[in-house]
Coordinates of C-alpha atoms in Angstrom, one line a residue:
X195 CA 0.0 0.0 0.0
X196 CA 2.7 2.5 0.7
X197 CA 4.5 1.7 -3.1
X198 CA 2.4 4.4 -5.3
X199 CA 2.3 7.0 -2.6
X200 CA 6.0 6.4 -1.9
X201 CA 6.7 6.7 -6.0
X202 CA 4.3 9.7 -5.9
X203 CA 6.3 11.3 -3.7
X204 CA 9.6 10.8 -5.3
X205 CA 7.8 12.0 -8.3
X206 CA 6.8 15.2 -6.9
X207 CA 10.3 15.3 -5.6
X208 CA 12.1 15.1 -8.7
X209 CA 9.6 17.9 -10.0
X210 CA 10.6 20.2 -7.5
X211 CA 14.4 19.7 -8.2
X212 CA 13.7 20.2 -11.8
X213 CA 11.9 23.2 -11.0
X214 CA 14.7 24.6 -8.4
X215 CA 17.7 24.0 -10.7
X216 CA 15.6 25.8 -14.2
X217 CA 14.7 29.1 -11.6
X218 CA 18.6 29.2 -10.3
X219 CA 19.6 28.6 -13.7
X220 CA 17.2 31.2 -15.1
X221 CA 18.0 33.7 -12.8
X222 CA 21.5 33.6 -13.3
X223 CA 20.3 35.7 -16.7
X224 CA 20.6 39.4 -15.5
X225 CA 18.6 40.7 -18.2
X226 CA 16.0 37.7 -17.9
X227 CA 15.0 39.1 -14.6
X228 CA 14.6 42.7 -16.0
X229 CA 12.6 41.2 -18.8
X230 CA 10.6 39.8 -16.1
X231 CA 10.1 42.8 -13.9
X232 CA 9.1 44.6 -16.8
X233 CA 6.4 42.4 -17.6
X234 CA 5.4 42.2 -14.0
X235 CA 4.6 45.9 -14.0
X236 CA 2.8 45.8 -17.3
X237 CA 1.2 42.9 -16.2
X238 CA 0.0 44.6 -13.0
X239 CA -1.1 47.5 -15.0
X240 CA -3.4 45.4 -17.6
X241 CA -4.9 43.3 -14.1
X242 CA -5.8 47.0 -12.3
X243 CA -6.7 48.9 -15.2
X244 CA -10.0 50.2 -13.8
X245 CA -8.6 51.4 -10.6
X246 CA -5.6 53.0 -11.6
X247 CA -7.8 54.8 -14.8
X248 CA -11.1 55.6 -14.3
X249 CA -13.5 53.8 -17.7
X250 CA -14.9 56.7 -17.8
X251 CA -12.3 58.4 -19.1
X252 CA -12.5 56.1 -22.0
X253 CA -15.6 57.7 -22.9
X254 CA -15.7 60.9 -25.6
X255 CA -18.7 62.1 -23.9
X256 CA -18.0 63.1 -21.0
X257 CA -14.8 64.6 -22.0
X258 CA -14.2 67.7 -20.4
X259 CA -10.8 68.8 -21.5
X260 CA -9.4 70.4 -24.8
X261 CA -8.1 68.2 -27.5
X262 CA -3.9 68.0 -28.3
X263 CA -3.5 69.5 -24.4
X264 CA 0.4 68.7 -23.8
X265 CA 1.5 67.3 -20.3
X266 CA -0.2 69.1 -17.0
X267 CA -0.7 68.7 -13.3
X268 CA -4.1 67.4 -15.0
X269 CA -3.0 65.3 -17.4
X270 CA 0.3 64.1 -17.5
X271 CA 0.4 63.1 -20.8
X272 CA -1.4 65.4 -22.2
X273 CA -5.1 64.7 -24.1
X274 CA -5.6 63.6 -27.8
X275 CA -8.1 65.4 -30.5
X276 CA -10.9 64.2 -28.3
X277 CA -10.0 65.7 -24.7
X278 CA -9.1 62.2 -23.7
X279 CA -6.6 61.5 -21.3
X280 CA -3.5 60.0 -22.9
X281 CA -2.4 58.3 -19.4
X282 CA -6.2 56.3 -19.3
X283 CA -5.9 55.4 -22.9
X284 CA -2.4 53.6 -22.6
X285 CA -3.4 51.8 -19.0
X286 CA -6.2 50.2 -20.7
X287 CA -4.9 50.0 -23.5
X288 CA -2.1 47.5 -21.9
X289 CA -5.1 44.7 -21.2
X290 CA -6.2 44.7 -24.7
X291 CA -2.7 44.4 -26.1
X292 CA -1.7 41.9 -24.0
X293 CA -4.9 40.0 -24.1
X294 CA -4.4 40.3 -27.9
X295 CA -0.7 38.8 -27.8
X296 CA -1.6 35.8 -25.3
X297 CA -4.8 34.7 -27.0
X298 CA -3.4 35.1 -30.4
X299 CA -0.7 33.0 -28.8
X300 CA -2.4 30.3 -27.6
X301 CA -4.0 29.9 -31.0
X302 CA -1.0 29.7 -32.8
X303 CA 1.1 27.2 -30.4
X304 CA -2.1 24.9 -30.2
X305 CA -2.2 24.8 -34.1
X306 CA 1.9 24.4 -34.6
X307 CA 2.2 22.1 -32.1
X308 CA -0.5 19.6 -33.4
X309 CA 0.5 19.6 -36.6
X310 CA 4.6 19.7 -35.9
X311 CA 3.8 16.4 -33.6
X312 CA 1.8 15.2 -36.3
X313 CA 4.2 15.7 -38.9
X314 CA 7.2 14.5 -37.2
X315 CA 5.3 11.8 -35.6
X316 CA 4.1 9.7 -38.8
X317 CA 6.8 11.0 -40.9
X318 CA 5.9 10.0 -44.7
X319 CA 3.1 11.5 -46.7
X320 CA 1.2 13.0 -43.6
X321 CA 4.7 14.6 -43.0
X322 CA 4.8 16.0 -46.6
X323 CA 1.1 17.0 -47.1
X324 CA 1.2 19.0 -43.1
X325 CA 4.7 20.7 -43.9
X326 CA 4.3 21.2 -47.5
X327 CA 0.7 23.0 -46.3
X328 CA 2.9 24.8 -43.6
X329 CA 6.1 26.3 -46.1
X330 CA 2.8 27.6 -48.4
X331 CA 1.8 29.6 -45.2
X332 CA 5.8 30.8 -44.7
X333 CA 6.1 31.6 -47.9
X334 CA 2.7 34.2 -48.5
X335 CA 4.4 37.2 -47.0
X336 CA 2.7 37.7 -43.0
X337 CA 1.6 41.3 -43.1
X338 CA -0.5 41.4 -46.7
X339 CA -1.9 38.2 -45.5
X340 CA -2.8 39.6 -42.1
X341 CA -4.6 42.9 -43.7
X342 CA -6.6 40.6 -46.3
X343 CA -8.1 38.3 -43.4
X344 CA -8.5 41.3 -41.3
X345 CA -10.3 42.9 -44.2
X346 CA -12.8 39.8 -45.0
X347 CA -13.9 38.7 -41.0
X348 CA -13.9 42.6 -40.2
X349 CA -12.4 45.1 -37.7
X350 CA -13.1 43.5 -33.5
X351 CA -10.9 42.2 -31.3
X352 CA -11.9 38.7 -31.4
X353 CA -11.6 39.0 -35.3
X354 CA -7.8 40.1 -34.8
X355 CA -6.9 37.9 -32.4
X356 CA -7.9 35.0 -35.1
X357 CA -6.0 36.8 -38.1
X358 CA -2.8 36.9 -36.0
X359 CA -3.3 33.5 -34.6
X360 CA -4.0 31.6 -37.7
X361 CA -1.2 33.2 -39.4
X362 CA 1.8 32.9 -36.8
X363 CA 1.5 29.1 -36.3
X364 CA 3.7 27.6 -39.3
X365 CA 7.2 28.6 -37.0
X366 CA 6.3 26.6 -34.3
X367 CA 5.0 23.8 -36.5
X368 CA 8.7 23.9 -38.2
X369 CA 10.0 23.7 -35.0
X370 CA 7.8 21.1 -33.0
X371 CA 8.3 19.0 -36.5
X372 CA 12.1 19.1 -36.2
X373 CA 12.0 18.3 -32.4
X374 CA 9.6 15.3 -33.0
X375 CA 11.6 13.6 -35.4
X376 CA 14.3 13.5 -32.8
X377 CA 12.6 12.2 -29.9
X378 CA 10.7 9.5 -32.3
X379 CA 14.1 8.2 -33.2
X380 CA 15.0 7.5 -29.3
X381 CA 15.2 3.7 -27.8
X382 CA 12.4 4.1 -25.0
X383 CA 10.0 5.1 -28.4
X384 CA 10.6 2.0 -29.9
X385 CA 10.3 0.0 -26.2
X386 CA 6.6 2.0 -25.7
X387 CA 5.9 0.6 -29.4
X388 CA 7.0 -2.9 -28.8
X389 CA 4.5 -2.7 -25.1
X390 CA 2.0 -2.1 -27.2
X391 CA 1.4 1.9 -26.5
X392 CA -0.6 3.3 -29.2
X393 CA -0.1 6.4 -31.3
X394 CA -1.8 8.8 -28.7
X395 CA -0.6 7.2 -26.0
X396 CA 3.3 7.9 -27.8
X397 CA 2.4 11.2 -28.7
X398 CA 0.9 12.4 -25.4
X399 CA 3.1 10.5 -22.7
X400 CA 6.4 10.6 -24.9
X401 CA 6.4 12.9 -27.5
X402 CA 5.0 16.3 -25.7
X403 CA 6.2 16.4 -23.0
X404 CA 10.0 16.2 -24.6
X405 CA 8.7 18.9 -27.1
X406 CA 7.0 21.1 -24.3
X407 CA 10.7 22.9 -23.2
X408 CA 11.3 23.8 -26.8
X409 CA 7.3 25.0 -27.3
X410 CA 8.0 27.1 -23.8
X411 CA 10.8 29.3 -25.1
X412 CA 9.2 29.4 -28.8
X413 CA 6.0 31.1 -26.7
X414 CA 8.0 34.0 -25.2
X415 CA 8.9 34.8 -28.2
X416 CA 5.5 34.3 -29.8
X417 CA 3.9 36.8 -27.9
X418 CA 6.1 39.6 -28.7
X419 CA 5.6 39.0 -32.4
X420 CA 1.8 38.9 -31.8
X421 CA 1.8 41.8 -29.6
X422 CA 3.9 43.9 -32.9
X423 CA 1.4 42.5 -35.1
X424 CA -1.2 43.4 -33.3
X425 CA 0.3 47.0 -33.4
X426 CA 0.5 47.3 -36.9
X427 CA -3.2 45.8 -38.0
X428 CA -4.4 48.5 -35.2
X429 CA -1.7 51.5 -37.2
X430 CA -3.2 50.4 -40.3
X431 CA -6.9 50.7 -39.5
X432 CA -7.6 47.7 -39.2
X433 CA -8.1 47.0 -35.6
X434 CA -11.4 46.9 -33.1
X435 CA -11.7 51.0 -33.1
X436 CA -14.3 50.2 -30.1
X437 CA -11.4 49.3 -28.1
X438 CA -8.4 51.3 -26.8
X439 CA -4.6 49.5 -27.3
X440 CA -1.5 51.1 -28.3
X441 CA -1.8 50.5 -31.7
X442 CA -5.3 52.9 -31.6
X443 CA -3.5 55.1 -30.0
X444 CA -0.3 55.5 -32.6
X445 CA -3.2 55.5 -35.4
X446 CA -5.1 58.4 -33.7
X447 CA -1.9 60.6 -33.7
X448 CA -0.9 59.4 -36.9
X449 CA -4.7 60.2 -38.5
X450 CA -4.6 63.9 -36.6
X451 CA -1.5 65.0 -37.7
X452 CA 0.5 64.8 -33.9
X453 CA 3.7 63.5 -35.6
X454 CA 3.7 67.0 -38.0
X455 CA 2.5 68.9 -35.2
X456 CA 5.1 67.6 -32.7
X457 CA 2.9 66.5 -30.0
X458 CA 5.1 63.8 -28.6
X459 CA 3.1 63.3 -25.7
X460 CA 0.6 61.1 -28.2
X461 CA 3.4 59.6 -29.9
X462 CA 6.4 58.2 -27.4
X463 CA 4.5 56.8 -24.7
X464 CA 2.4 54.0 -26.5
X465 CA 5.8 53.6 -29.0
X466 CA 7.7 53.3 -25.7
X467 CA 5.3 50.8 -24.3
X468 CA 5.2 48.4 -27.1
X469 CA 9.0 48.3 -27.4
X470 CA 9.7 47.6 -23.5
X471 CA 7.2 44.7 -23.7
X472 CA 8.5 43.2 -27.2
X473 CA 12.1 43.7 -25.4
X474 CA 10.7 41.8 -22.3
X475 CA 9.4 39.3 -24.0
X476 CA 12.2 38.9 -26.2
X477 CA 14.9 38.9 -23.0
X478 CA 12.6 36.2 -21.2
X479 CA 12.8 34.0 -24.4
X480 CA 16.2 34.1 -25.0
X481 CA 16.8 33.6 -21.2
X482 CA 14.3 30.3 -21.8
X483 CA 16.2 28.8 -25.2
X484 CA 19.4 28.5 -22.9
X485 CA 17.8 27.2 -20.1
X486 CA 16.1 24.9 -21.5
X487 CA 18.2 23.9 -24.4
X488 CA 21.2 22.1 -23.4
X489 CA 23.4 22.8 -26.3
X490 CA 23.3 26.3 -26.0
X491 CA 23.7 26.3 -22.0
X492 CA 26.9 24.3 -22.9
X493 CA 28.0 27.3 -25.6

């Protein structure tokens, strides 16, 4: 009676190691940790949005102030052509750019993943119809494929988050693929075969969770691009204009002239706050790919 609890426990107990040694090895990354406390803060700001900026504020009716005000005691970052504070716009704006990046995310590691395993996993003609099907989505160029899907499902959030999801997947499918093929090749697959595992049982017990480091790291990364793109459908026009994100924001200025005009105040801040989060991201990523990747930790 005391076997499985006794093999639970040194289960659990190997987790914890494994868990221990990646944080002291991850932390040993100076610029890993400043990635991360940068995303902390911008993480804090996207949870408390509606008590650090009041929704209202969010609302062009019941705008009091002057349009283009620069920085006051008032308004610290000055108003845009509505009287709208540019301080409330960014702090919400930070939830629906990050929600953007994360969901979009999620949708594109769920889709590479499946069909990298897949791929990798049955190798032959299955291998050659899901990667040939995944170079014809690496080869159409990202951003005129983005603006045509953004232009046929329409401009909402849940729309975008679709077009940037369904079109960021075939890296991570490349990637998964290549890792697959590796860990197929390895003795214990072929002693799982022989025990009569099946190809789900292989593919969930075996294959992910040897993939899953590599998947990890590829996410960091993942999000930053998504985050960019979401950024650029919003510049373009082509974003939810019923919601606030940074990328509303740069197209507002852009559309009333700021940039000519040389109201900064509408300009830097949302610039600034979507290149400290792609540069967070993009320092926690690296951080990951050496952690977790042994031939690199051994560069």
């Amino acid at each position: 009676m005391t076997t499985p609890t006794s093999a639970r426990s040194i289960t659990w107990a190997r987790r914890r190691s494994t868990l221990a040694r990646f944080w002291r090895d991850f932390r040993s990354h100076n610029t890993a940790i400043a990635g991360l406390a940068i995303l902390a803060v911008f993480a804090l700001i996207a949870i408390f949005a509606p008590l650090l900026a009041d929704p209202d504020g969010l609302n062009v009716a019941k705008a009091t102030a002057k349009g283009h005000q620069p920085p006051s005691a008032d308004y610290w970052l000055g108003t845009d052509q509505n009287g709208l504070s540019i301080l409330t716009l960014l702090v919400h704006g930070t939830r629906v750019s990050l929600i953007v990046g994360l969901s979009a995310t999620a949708i594109a590691i769920v889709i590479g993943t499946l069909v990298g395993i897949m791929a990798g996993f049955y190798g032959g003609w299955a291998r050659s119809l899901l990667m040939g099907f995944t170079d014809w989505f690496l080869v159409i160029p990202f951003l005129p494929l983005a603006i045509v899907l953004a232009t046929v499902l329409g401009a909402s959030l849940v729309n975008i988050i679709i077009v940037i999801g369904v079109t960021s997947w075939p890296g991570t499918a490349r990637l998964v693929c290549a890792q697959t093929l590796s860990v197929r090749s390895r003795p214990y697959m072929e002693r799982a075969k022989a025990l009569g595992a099946g190809d789900w049982h292989q593919m969930t017990r075996h294959v992910l969770p040897n993939v899953m480091p590599v998947v990890v790291a590829h996410v960091v990364l993942t999000v930053s691009i998504a985050i960019l793109s979401e950024t650029t459908l919003s510049f373009l026009g082509l974003g939810d204009p019923t919601q606030q994100s940074w990328g509303n924001i740069l197209d507002s200025a852009y559309g009333t002239g700021a940039m000519s005009n040389g109201e900064w105040w509408f300009v830097l801040p949302p610039g600034i706050c979507v290149v400290l989060v792609v540069l967070a991201f993009t320092l926690v990523g690296r951080a990951l790919e050496v952690v977790l990747n042994p031939r690199l930790k051994e560069g």
